[in-house]
Short mmCIF file of C-alpha atoms in Angstrom, two decimals:
data_model
loop_
_atom_site.label_atom_id
_atom_site.label_comp_id
_atom_site.label_asym_id
_atom_site.label_seq_id
_atom_site.Cartn_x
_atom_site.Cartn_y
_atom_site.Cartn_z
CA UNK S 1329 -22.95 -23.39 15.88
CA UNK S 1330 -19.84 -25.15 17.23
CA UNK S 1331 -16.42 -24.15 15.85
CA UNK S 1332 -14.71 -26.41 13.95
CA UNK S 1333 -11.28 -27.90 14.94
CA UNK S 1334 -10.13 -26.28 12.13
CA UNK S 1335 -11.39 -22.79 12.57
CA UNK S 1336 -9.51 -22.76 15.98
CA UNK S 1337 -6.34 -23.42 14.91
CA UNK S 1338 -6.32 -20.91 12.45
CA UNK S 1339 -7.52 -19.08 14.56
CA UNK S 1340 -4.43 -20.09 17.08
CA UNK S 1341 -1.87 -19.14 13.86
CA UNK S 1342 -3.44 -15.83 13.73
CA UNK S 1343 -2.66 -15.19 17.77
CA UNK S 1344 0.70 -16.83 17.45
CA UNK S 1345 1.67 -14.60 14.54
CA UNK S 1346 0.62 -11.55 16.47
CA UNK S 1347 2.25 -13.05 19.86
CA UNK S 1348 5.70 -13.57 17.30
CA UNK S 1349 5.75 -10.99 14.73
CA UNK S 1350 3.31 -8.28 15.87
CA UNK S 1351 1.29 -8.41 13.00
CA UNK S 1352 -2.09 -8.09 13.72
CA UNK S 1353 -4.60 -9.76 11.16
CA UNK S 1354 -7.62 -10.75 13.46
CA UNK S 1355 -9.37 -8.46 11.96
CA UNK S 1356 -8.65 -10.14 8.36
CA UNK S 1357 -11.29 -12.07 6.58
CA UNK S 1358 -11.46 -15.20 8.71
CA UNK S 1359 -12.27 -17.58 5.47
CA UNK S 1360 -9.89 -16.33 3.28
CA UNK S 1361 -7.04 -16.21 6.25
CA UNK S 1362 -7.71 -20.40 6.03
CA UNK S 1363 -7.98 -20.87 2.54
CA UNK S 1364 -4.78 -18.69 2.17
CA UNK S 1365 -3.40 -21.59 5.33
CA UNK S 1366 -4.51 -24.30 3.60
CA UNK S 1367 -3.78 -23.90 0.77
CA UNK S 1368 0.70 -22.43 1.89
CA UNK S 1369 0.27 -26.51 3.70
CA UNK S 1370 -0.43 -28.25 0.49
CA UNK S 1371 2.33 -26.51 -1.35
CA UNK S 1372 4.96 -26.86 1.45
CA UNK S 1373 3.32 -30.90 1.53
CA UNK S 1374 2.52 -30.00 5.28
CA UNK S 1375 0.75 -32.92 7.29
CA UNK S 1376 -1.80 -30.25 9.08
CA UNK S 1377 -1.86 -26.79 10.51
CA UNK S 1378 -0.12 -27.81 14.28
CA UNK S 1379 3.33 -27.97 11.55
CA UNK S 1380 2.46 -24.33 9.94
CA UNK S 1381 1.94 -23.30 13.29
CA UNK S 1382 5.33 -24.66 14.03
CA UNK S 1383 6.96 -23.90 10.77
CA UNK S 1384 5.90 -20.31 11.39
CA UNK S 1385 7.26 -19.51 14.55
CA UNK S 1386 10.46 -21.04 15.06
CA UNK S 1387 11.59 -20.29 11.74
CA UNK S 1388 10.91 -16.32 10.17
CA UNK S 1389 11.99 -16.78 6.72
CA UNK S 1390 9.07 -19.59 6.87
CA UNK S 1391 6.82 -16.87 8.21
CA UNK S 1392 7.64 -14.29 5.00
CA UNK S 1393 5.73 -16.93 2.92
CA UNK S 1394 3.41 -16.71 4.75
CA UNK S 1395 3.25 -12.60 4.96
CA UNK S 1396 2.90 -12.78 1.38
CA UNK S 1397 0.56 -15.36 1.33
CA UNK S 1398 -1.84 -12.47 3.14
CA UNK S 1399 -0.62 -9.44 2.34
CA UNK S 1400 -3.14 -9.11 -0.97
CA UNK S 1401 -0.96 -9.17 -4.00
CA UNK S 1402 -3.93 -9.55 -6.69
CA UNK S 1403 -3.94 -6.82 -8.97
CA UNK S 1404 -3.36 -5.45 -12.55
CA UNK S 1405 -3.58 -2.46 -13.99
CA UNK S 1406 -6.72 -0.39 -15.14
CA UNK S 1407 -8.42 -3.10 -12.95
CA UNK S 1408 -12.28 -2.25 -13.92
CA UNK S 1409 -11.75 -0.07 -16.69
CA UNK S 1410 -15.90 1.92 -15.94
CA UNK S 1411 -13.93 3.20 -11.87
CA UNK S 1412 -10.78 5.00 -14.16
CA UNK S 1413 -13.37 6.54 -16.62
CA UNK S 1414 -15.73 7.73 -13.53
CA UNK S 1415 -12.03 9.12 -12.13
CA UNK S 1416 -11.01 10.50 -15.55
CA UNK S 1417 -14.76 11.97 -15.69
CA UNK S 1418 -15.72 13.42 -12.54
CA UNK S 1419 -12.75 13.75 -10.91
CA UNK S 1420 -10.00 14.70 -12.83
CA UNK S 1421 -11.97 17.82 -13.48
CA UNK S 1422 -12.16 18.94 -10.01
CA UNK S 1423 -8.40 17.92 -8.88
CA UNK S 1424 -7.06 20.22 -11.91
CA UNK S 1425 -8.51 23.01 -10.20
CA UNK S 1426 -6.30 22.50 -7.50
CA UNK S 1427 -2.28 23.82 -7.50
CA UNK S 1428 -1.04 21.24 -5.54
CA UNK S 1429 -1.99 17.56 -5.05
CA UNK S 1430 -1.72 14.61 -2.66
CA UNK S 1431 -2.43 10.97 -3.41
CA UNK S 1432 -2.09 7.96 -1.59
CA UNK S 1433 -2.67 4.28 -2.74
CA UNK S 1434 -2.80 2.15 0.40
CA UNK S 1435 -2.80 -1.11 -0.69
CA UNK S 1436 -0.94 -0.77 -3.34
CA UNK S 1437 1.09 -4.20 -3.84
CA UNK S 1438 3.54 -4.31 -6.48
CA UNK S 1439 2.56 -0.71 -7.77
CA UNK S 1440 -0.02 -1.84 -10.84
CA UNK S 1441 -2.53 0.43 -10.12
CA UNK S 1442 -0.70 3.40 -9.14
CA UNK S 1443 1.30 3.36 -12.16
CA UNK S 1444 -2.43 3.36 -14.04
CA UNK S 1445 -3.08 6.09 -11.64
CA UNK S 1446 0.33 8.19 -12.51
CA UNK S 1447 0.04 7.77 -16.54
CA UNK S 1448 -3.65 8.93 -16.24
CA UNK S 1449 -2.67 12.21 -14.38
CA UNK S 1450 0.05 12.58 -17.47
CA UNK S 1451 -1.85 12.47 -19.82
CA UNK S 1452 -4.30 15.05 -18.24
CA UNK S 1453 -1.76 17.13 -17.29
CA UNK S 1454 -1.80 16.67 -13.81
CA UNK S 1455 0.99 14.53 -12.69
CA UNK S 1456 3.76 17.20 -12.29
CA UNK S 1457 2.25 18.67 -9.58
CA UNK S 1458 1.15 15.90 -7.67
CA UNK S 1459 2.66 13.94 -4.88
CA UNK S 1460 2.28 10.16 -5.01
CA UNK S 1461 2.39 7.93 -1.73
CA UNK S 1462 1.90 3.90 -2.50
CA UNK S 1463 1.76 2.62 0.74
CA UNK S 1464 2.28 -1.58 1.63
CA UNK S 1465 3.27 -3.52 4.42
CA UNK S 1466 4.53 -5.91 2.68
CA UNK S 1467 8.24 -4.71 2.13
CA UNK S 1468 8.91 -7.63 -0.91
CA UNK S 1469 6.44 -6.64 -3.26
CA UNK S 1470 6.99 -2.85 -2.13
CA UNK S 1471 10.80 -3.96 -3.50
CA UNK S 1472 9.18 -4.94 -6.60
CA UNK S 1473 6.95 -1.76 -7.12
CA UNK S 1474 10.10 0.69 -6.40
CA UNK S 1475 11.79 -0.98 -9.65
CA UNK S 1476 8.79 -0.55 -11.61
CA UNK S 1477 8.51 -4.16 -13.06
CA UNK S 1478 5.66 -4.99 -15.21
CA UNK S 1479 5.59 -8.53 -15.79
CA UNK S 1480 5.77 -9.49 -19.92
CA UNK S 1481 3.23 -12.46 -19.48
CA UNK S 1482 0.19 -9.64 -18.56
CA UNK S 1483 1.23 -6.83 -20.64
CA UNK S 1484 -2.05 -8.06 -23.38
CA UNK S 1485 -4.66 -7.74 -20.38
CA UNK S 1486 -3.43 -4.33 -19.12
CA UNK S 1487 -3.29 -2.81 -23.38
CA UNK S 1488 -6.96 -4.48 -23.08
CA UNK S 1489 -7.79 -1.92 -20.05
CA UNK S 1490 -5.02 0.85 -20.93
CA UNK S 1491 -7.92 0.56 -24.31
CA UNK S 1492 -10.90 0.63 -22.57
CA UNK S 1493 -9.97 3.18 -19.92
CA UNK S 1494 -9.86 5.78 -23.16
CA UNK S 1495 -6.20 5.46 -23.36
CA UNK S 1496 -4.62 7.89 -25.84
CA UNK S 1497 -1.69 6.36 -26.46
CA UNK S 1498 -0.51 2.86 -26.48
CA UNK S 1499 0.50 1.22 -23.31
CA UNK S 1500 3.59 0.71 -24.46
CA UNK S 1501 4.88 4.78 -24.97
CA UNK S 1502 4.81 4.23 -20.94
CA UNK S 1503 7.17 1.20 -20.69
CA UNK S 1504 10.72 0.09 -21.21
CA UNK S 1505 11.32 -2.79 -22.51
CA UNK S 1506 14.09 -5.21 -23.20
CA UNK S 1507 15.16 -8.35 -23.36
CA UNK S 1508 11.63 -9.48 -22.35
CA UNK S 1509 11.53 -7.24 -19.25
CA UNK S 1510 9.15 -4.38 -19.38
CA UNK S 1511 9.43 -1.33 -16.10
CA UNK S 1512 7.52 1.86 -16.28
CA UNK S 1513 9.49 5.01 -17.88
CA UNK S 1514 11.69 6.28 -14.73
CA UNK S 1515 9.70 9.71 -15.32
CA UNK S 1516 6.38 7.92 -14.12
CA UNK S 1517 8.40 6.55 -11.06
CA UNK S 1518 9.90 9.66 -10.32
CA UNK S 1519 6.53 11.43 -8.33
CA UNK S 1520 6.10 8.25 -6.30
CA UNK S 1521 7.05 7.79 -2.85
CA UNK S 1522 6.54 3.50 -2.07
CA UNK S 1523 6.60 3.11 2.14
CA UNK S 1524 5.57 0.44 4.24
CA UNK S 1525 2.64 1.45 6.13
CA UNK S 1526 -0.03 -1.02 8.07
CA UNK S 1527 -3.33 -0.25 7.65
CA UNK S 1528 -3.99 -1.66 10.94
CA UNK S 1529 -2.13 -0.44 13.29
CA UNK S 1530 -0.49 2.89 11.21
CA UNK S 1531 -1.67 6.21 11.57
CA UNK S 1532 -2.93 9.12 9.28
CA UNK S 1533 -1.56 9.87 6.02
CA UNK S 1534 -2.28 13.50 6.19
CA UNK S 1535 -4.24 16.41 3.79
CA UNK S 1536 -4.85 13.70 0.77
CA UNK S 1537 -6.43 14.94 -2.19
CA UNK S 1538 -7.28 11.08 -3.25
CA UNK S 1539 -6.66 8.14 -2.01
CA UNK S 1540 -7.12 4.80 -3.64
CA UNK S 1541 -7.51 1.83 -1.91
CA UNK S 1542 -9.18 -0.83 -3.49
CA UNK S 1543 -10.12 -4.68 -2.79
CA UNK S 1544 -8.81 -4.40 0.34
CA UNK S 1545 -11.24 -3.57 2.81
CA UNK S 1546 -13.08 -6.49 1.65
CA UNK S 1547 -10.96 -8.63 3.23
CA UNK S 1548 -11.30 -6.64 6.83
CA UNK S 1549 -13.93 -7.41 9.48
CA UNK S 1550 -16.45 -4.45 9.53
CA UNK S 1551 -14.95 -3.53 12.71
CA UNK S 1552 -11.66 -3.40 10.58
CA UNK S 1553 -13.24 -1.65 8.12
CA UNK S 1554 -14.69 1.46 10.28
CA UNK S 1555 -11.45 2.19 11.93
CA UNK S 1556 -9.73 1.83 8.32
CA UNK S 1557 -12.36 3.74 7.19
CA UNK S 1558 -11.77 6.72 10.16
CA UNK S 1559 -7.87 6.97 9.00
CA UNK S 1560 -9.22 7.40 5.15
CA UNK S 1561 -11.64 10.01 6.46
CA UNK S 1562 -9.54 11.87 8.58
CA UNK S 1563 -6.38 11.80 6.26
CA UNK S 1564 -8.55 12.91 3.18
CA UNK S 1565 -8.49 16.97 2.68
CA UNK S 1566 -11.89 18.86 2.91
CA UNK S 1567 -13.33 17.67 -0.56
CA UNK S 1568 -11.08 15.21 -1.13
CA UNK S 1569 -11.79 12.05 -2.67
CA UNK S 1570 -11.98 8.12 -1.11
CA UNK S 1571 -12.04 5.26 -4.04
CA UNK S 1572 -13.02 1.78 -2.69
CA UNK S 1573 -13.39 -1.43 -4.41
CA UNK S 1574 -16.66 -2.29 -6.64
CA UNK S 1575 -18.27 -4.33 -4.09
CA UNK S 1576 -16.59 -2.39 -1.03
CA UNK S 1577 -19.74 0.46 -1.12
CA UNK S 1578 -22.08 -0.55 1.97
CA UNK S 1579 -19.44 -0.10 4.89
CA UNK S 1580 -20.75 3.56 5.54
CA UNK S 1581 -22.45 2.70 8.80
CA UNK S 1582 -21.13 5.34 10.72
CA UNK S 1583 -23.76 7.61 10.51
CA UNK S 1584 -21.29 10.67 11.30
CA UNK S 1585 -19.54 10.26 8.44
CA UNK S 1586 -19.01 13.17 5.73
CA UNK S 1587 -18.22 11.26 2.89
CA UNK S 1588 -20.67 11.09 -0.60
CA UNK S 1589 -21.05 8.95 -2.98
CA UNK S 1590 -20.18 10.99 -6.16
CA UNK S 1591 -19.86 8.43 -8.82
CA UNK S 1592 -21.91 5.30 -7.41
CA UNK S 1593 -21.41 2.02 -9.32
CA UNK S 1594 -18.00 2.72 -9.41
CA UNK S 1595 -17.40 3.30 -5.74
CA UNK S 1596 -16.37 6.53 -6.12
CA UNK S 1597 -16.76 8.74 -3.01
CA UNK S 1598 -16.30 12.52 -1.54
CA UNK S 1599 -15.18 13.86 1.59
CA UNK S 1600 -18.04 17.02 2.00
CA UNK S 1601 -15.76 20.48 1.03
CA UNK H 1342 -19.11 -30.75 24.69
CA UNK H 1343 -20.23 -27.44 24.34
CA UNK H 1344 -22.91 -25.51 26.59
CA UNK H 1345 -23.09 -23.26 24.15
CA UNK H 1346 -27.15 -22.59 23.89
CA UNK H 1347 -27.53 -22.69 19.67
CA UNK H 1348 -28.44 -19.31 17.93
CA UNK H 1349 -31.99 -20.02 16.07
CA UNK H 1350 -31.48 -16.51 14.27
CA UNK H 1351 -28.46 -18.56 12.38
CA UNK H 1352 -28.57 -21.31 9.95
CA UNK H 1353 -27.41 -24.44 11.05
CA UNK H 1354 -28.32 -25.95 7.02
CA UNK H 1355 -27.20 -24.76 3.79
CA UNK H 1356 -27.34 -25.61 0.11
CA UNK H 1357 -24.52 -24.33 -2.01
CA UNK H 1358 -25.36 -24.91 -6.02
CA UNK H 1359 -22.69 -24.75 -8.60
CA UNK H 1360 -23.11 -24.90 -12.58
CA UNK H 1361 -21.66 -22.96 -15.56
CA UNK H 1362 -22.77 -23.10 -18.90
CA UNK H 1363 -25.81 -23.83 -19.54
CA UNK H 1364 -26.44 -22.58 -15.91
CA UNK H 1365 -29.49 -20.11 -16.28
CA UNK H 1366 -31.89 -22.27 -17.17
CA UNK H 1367 -31.16 -24.79 -14.63
CA UNK H 1368 -30.95 -22.57 -11.95
CA UNK H 1369 -34.23 -20.10 -12.44
CA UNK H 1370 -36.33 -24.05 -13.17
CA UNK H 1371 -34.88 -25.78 -9.94
CA UNK H 1372 -34.60 -22.68 -7.88
CA UNK H 1373 -38.32 -21.35 -8.88
CA UNK H 1374 -39.06 -24.70 -7.82
CA UNK H 1375 -38.39 -24.15 -4.23
CA UNK H 1376 -41.79 -22.74 -1.29
CA UNK H 1377 -40.98 -19.28 0.29
CA UNK H 1378 -41.16 -22.24 3.98
CA UNK H 1379 -37.87 -23.24 2.40
CA UNK H 1380 -35.58 -22.15 4.55
CA UNK H 1381 -32.25 -23.22 4.46
CA UNK H 1382 -29.97 -21.16 2.49
CA UNK H 1383 -28.94 -21.51 -0.76
CA UNK H 1384 -25.59 -19.71 -1.75
CA UNK H 1385 -24.68 -19.88 -6.19
CA UNK H 1386 -21.60 -19.90 -7.75
CA UNK H 1387 -22.14 -19.61 -11.52
CA UNK H 1388 -19.95 -18.51 -14.09
CA UNK H 1389 -21.01 -15.63 -16.57
CA UNK H 1390 -19.76 -12.93 -18.09
CA UNK H 1391 -19.85 -9.18 -15.30
CA UNK H 1392 -23.55 -7.65 -17.16
CA UNK H 1393 -25.12 -11.05 -16.79
CA UNK H 1394 -25.30 -11.49 -13.55
CA UNK H 1395 -26.41 -8.47 -11.99
CA UNK H 1396 -29.42 -9.05 -14.42
CA UNK H 1397 -29.39 -11.79 -12.99
CA UNK H 1398 -30.30 -11.73 -9.72
CA UNK H 1399 -33.71 -9.62 -9.68
CA UNK H 1400 -34.92 -11.99 -13.18
CA UNK H 1401 -35.08 -13.97 -10.71
CA UNK H 1402 -35.73 -12.85 -7.34
CA UNK H 1403 -39.03 -11.91 -10.00
CA UNK H 1404 -39.97 -15.37 -10.93
CA UNK H 1405 -38.58 -17.46 -7.26
CA UNK H 1406 -40.74 -17.06 -3.55
CA UNK H 1407 -37.38 -17.22 -2.36
CA UNK H 1408 -35.22 -13.52 -2.29
CA UNK H 1409 -32.58 -13.77 -4.39
CA UNK H 1410 -29.84 -11.40 -4.50
CA UNK H 1411 -26.12 -10.89 -5.38
CA UNK H 1412 -23.98 -11.42 -1.98
CA UNK H 1413 -22.30 -8.07 0.03
CA UNK H 1414 -19.02 -8.76 1.47
CA UNK H 1415 -19.45 -9.77 5.39
CA UNK H 1416 -23.49 -9.35 5.16
CA UNK H 1417 -24.91 -11.84 7.61
CA UNK H 1418 -26.50 -15.05 5.86
CA UNK H 1419 -29.75 -14.26 6.21
CA UNK H 1420 -32.48 -18.50 6.19
CA UNK H 1421 -34.39 -18.92 2.95
CA UNK H 1422 -32.34 -16.04 1.18
CA UNK H 1423 -30.60 -17.48 -2.37
CA UNK H 1424 -27.07 -15.81 -2.77
CA UNK H 1425 -25.26 -15.09 -6.05
CA UNK H 1426 -21.52 -14.75 -5.97
CA UNK H 1427 -21.11 -11.39 -8.01
CA UNK H 1428 -18.78 -11.78 -11.11
CA UNK H 1429 -15.14 -11.56 -11.00
CA UNK H 1430 -15.47 -12.27 -6.71
CA UNK H 1431 -15.18 -15.77 -4.49
CA UNK H 1432 -17.54 -15.91 -2.62
CA UNK H 1433 -16.59 -17.58 1.11
CA UNK H 1434 -18.74 -18.70 4.45
CA UNK H 1435 -16.93 -16.91 7.49
CA UNK H 1436 -16.77 -18.89 10.43
CA UNK H 1437 -19.16 -16.85 12.00
CA UNK H 1438 -22.05 -17.62 9.34
CA UNK H 1439 -21.02 -14.75 7.06
CA UNK H 1440 -20.22 -14.31 3.46
CA UNK H 1441 -17.16 -13.00 2.58
CA UNK H 1442 -16.19 -12.28 -1.03
CA UNK H 1443 -12.75 -12.44 -2.51
CA UNK H 1444 -10.58 -11.47 -5.02
CA UNK H 1445 -7.73 -13.83 -4.89
CA UNK H 1446 -6.55 -15.66 -8.19
CA UNK H 1447 -8.91 -17.79 -10.28
CA UNK H 1448 -9.48 -21.60 -8.86
CA UNK H 1449 -10.44 -23.79 -11.53
CA UNK H 1450 -9.74 -21.33 -14.38
CA UNK H 1451 -13.20 -19.82 -12.62
CA UNK H 1452 -13.81 -16.39 -10.81
CA UNK H 1453 -15.96 -17.04 -8.58
CA UNK H 1454 -15.03 -20.73 -8.40
CA UNK H 1455 -17.59 -23.48 -7.01
CA UNK H 1456 -14.16 -25.19 -5.46
CA UNK H 1457 -13.85 -22.48 -3.29
CA UNK H 1458 -17.12 -21.90 -2.04
CA UNK H 1459 -18.26 -25.30 -1.52
CA UNK H 1460 -14.95 -25.77 0.18
CA UNK H 1461 -15.90 -22.71 2.89
CA UNK H 1462 -19.05 -23.91 3.10
CA UNK H 1463 -18.04 -27.78 4.16
CA UNK H 1464 -15.69 -26.57 6.17
CA UNK H 1465 -18.64 -24.75 8.29
CA UNK H 1466 -21.11 -26.45 7.64
CA UNK H 1467 -20.28 -29.74 7.78
CA UNK H 1468 -22.72 -32.59 7.59
CA UNK H 1469 -24.89 -30.10 7.67
CA UNK H 1470 -24.84 -28.64 3.93
CA UNK H 1471 -26.09 -30.17 0.85
CA UNK H 1472 -23.91 -29.51 -2.59
CA UNK H 1473 -25.58 -29.85 -5.56
CA UNK H 1474 -23.49 -29.53 -9.15
CA UNK H 1475 -25.48 -29.12 -12.65
CA UNK H 1476 -24.96 -28.13 -15.57
CA UNK H 1477 -21.85 -26.58 -17.61
CA UNK H 1478 -18.62 -27.47 -19.76
CA UNK H 1479 -15.77 -26.99 -17.10
CA UNK H 1480 -14.25 -29.24 -13.93
CA UNK H 1481 -14.57 -26.04 -11.25
CA UNK H 1482 -16.64 -27.94 -8.60
CA UNK H 1483 -15.39 -31.60 -8.75
CA UNK H 1484 -13.39 -30.33 -5.67
CA UNK H 1485 -15.51 -28.80 -3.79
CA UNK H 1486 -18.20 -31.65 -4.71
CA UNK H 1487 -15.43 -33.51 -2.68
CA UNK H 1488 -14.64 -31.97 0.80
CA UNK H 1489 -18.22 -31.82 0.85
CA UNK H 1490 -18.88 -35.17 0.76
CA UNK H 1491 -15.72 -35.17 3.16
CA UNK H 1492 -16.94 -33.68 5.91
CA UNK H 1493 -20.25 -35.24 5.60
CA UNK H 1494 -21.60 -33.85 3.91
CA UNK H 1495 -25.16 -34.31 1.08
CA UNK H 1496 -23.96 -34.83 -2.51
CA UNK H 1497 -26.36 -34.48 -5.50
CA UNK H 1498 -25.31 -34.31 -9.04
CA UNK H 1499 -27.68 -33.41 -12.49
CA UNK H 1500 -27.58 -37.03 -14.33
CA UNK H 1501 -25.45 -35.70 -17.09
CA UNK H 1502 -26.94 -36.98 -20.03
CA UNK H 1503 -30.07 -34.67 -18.99
CA UNK H 1504 -27.64 -32.27 -18.46
CA UNK H 1505 -27.52 -29.46 -21.62
CA UNK H 1506 -23.72 -29.62 -21.02
CA UNK H 1507 -22.88 -32.48 -19.34
CA UNK H 1508 -18.91 -32.25 -18.64
CA UNK H 1509 -18.77 -30.36 -14.86
CA UNK H 1510 -21.81 -32.61 -13.21
CA UNK H 1511 -19.36 -35.74 -15.26
CA UNK H 1512 -16.08 -34.89 -13.57
CA UNK H 1513 -17.85 -33.95 -10.20
CA UNK H 1514 -19.03 -37.86 -10.09
CA UNK H 1515 -15.60 -38.69 -11.57
CA UNK H 1516 -13.86 -36.85 -8.21
CA UNK H 1517 -16.25 -37.10 -5.51
CA UNK H 1518 -19.36 -39.63 -5.69
CA UNK H 1519 -22.60 -38.72 -5.28
CA UNK H 1520 -25.46 -39.98 -3.26
CA UNK H 1521 -27.68 -38.61 -5.39
CA UNK H 1522 -27.49 -38.58 -9.25
CA UNK H 1523 -31.28 -36.99 -10.45
CA UNK H 1524 -32.40 -35.24 -13.34
CA UNK H 1525 -32.89 -31.30 -12.97
CA UNK H 1526 -37.08 -31.27 -12.56
CA UNK H 1527 -36.47 -34.27 -9.63
CA UNK H 1528 -33.57 -32.17 -7.43
CA UNK H 1529 -35.62 -29.45 -6.11
CA UNK H 1530 -38.36 -31.91 -4.84
CA UNK H 1531 -35.15 -33.75 -2.82
CA UNK H 1532 -33.99 -30.47 -1.23
CA UNK H 1533 -37.46 -29.57 -0.18
CA UNK H 1534 -37.99 -33.91 1.33
CA UNK H 1535 -34.63 -33.05 3.05
CA UNK H 1536 -35.62 -29.99 4.58
CA UNK H 1537 -38.98 -31.72 5.75
CA UNK H 1538 -37.01 -34.10 7.62
CA UNK H 1539 -35.18 -32.12 9.34
#
C-alpha cells in the first residue's frame, strides 16, 4: 500500500529528532507517534507538520514538549489490581527467601507504580532489604517522581485500586497530605534510586530479582521489543522475575529465551533458575 | 507515481465499526450476516466493562462465519477477520497494516475510543475505508466518522430512531454527515454489496 503524505512527514520528523537530539524513536509504534504529534500540532495551533518539524529542529525548548508527549506517562498507582495480587500471592513468597533484593522499574514515568511496589514490599516485610532502581528517558517526569508527588485528583482512584489489591491499611497511611498536596512518605522513597536510562540504546542493568516494565513495550515495534526483552533477560538474575503489561504477553518469538510464564493472566515471567 | 507492485496478501480495504450502549446485540446481529467470503478486515471498538469483553470475542466467534478475536498488539491485519479492541486499550492501525494498542488517555471519555480507531484507520485506508456507527449513548465516534469522510471513505450510520440508544448515531450525523443512514438489518447487506462491487 502506498504511504500517505502524512506518514512520510511523520517519518521525517522522527529522523530529524534522531539527528538533532539523539533520541531514537524510529522503532516506536508509528501510529502512536503520529497521533501524539497531531495532538501537539492542534494544541499549539500550528498549520501543518512541516511547521511542527521546523519548531522541533530550531527550538530545543519546544522539543522538550514533544519529548514529554512521546514518553509514556500514563500511569497510576496499583494499575491493574489483579497484577499486584498475582505478584503478592505468587512472587513475594519466593522473594522472601532471598537476603538482598534488587528491583528495576523501567519506564517509571512519574513513579506511581514504583511507589505502589514500595508500599507492598513494606507490607510484606521485604522493603528494608530491597534497592529499587526506577528509570525513565524523561528527566522532567523523573524530577517529579523524586519528589514523590501524587496528584490530589487521583487519590480516590488510587485508594480504590489499593483496596482491590487487598491492601492492609488505608492508602493515606503511606502519604503525607497537607495544603492540598500529597507526597509519598520519605521512608518509602529512601530505597528508590531514580535515574535516566533509555531502553533503546542504554546498557544492561545487572542482577535484578524483579524487573517491572508495563505498557512500555506496547509502543515499540517487534524488532525493538525483542531487543529490549534481551536486555531485560540479561539484567535478570537466574530465577528473577519480569513483569510486563497485560497485553504484552505474546512477544517471545525468540526461541532461545529462557523466560517462563509463571502467572499467565497477568504477564509475570521468570527466568529459569 | 509509485511503481511498487501491490502486495495482495495485505488488505486494501477495511471496515471500522463503533458502538456503545446496546452494541453487543447490534454487533452480533450485524456480524452474523457477513459470509465467510467477506474478505475485508473488520475493526471494532465497543465500550464495555472489562470482563464482558473477553467473553464477547468468544461468543461472537461462535455465532459468525468470520473469525472474531480480540486484537493483539502489533499483529498484522488479516483479511476476513474481525478484531475487537481490548478493554482499556485504544486500537490503532499502523501504516505497515499492523494493529497497535495504546494506553494513552481516554478520548471522548472512552478507552478504547471510536474516534482514535476511526482517525488512524482513515489515515491508512483513506478512500478504501468504510466507517459504521451503531447504537450508543455518547458522542464518541462523531469526530472519527468525520475523519473517515474527509479522507474519502464511505460512512454509514444506523438510523437513530431504530437504535436502542440514539445518542451516538445522532452525534455522528450532526458532525460527520453520512453517506448512508440505515436500519441495522440493512447495514450488513450494504457492506456485502460494496464488497462485491470491488
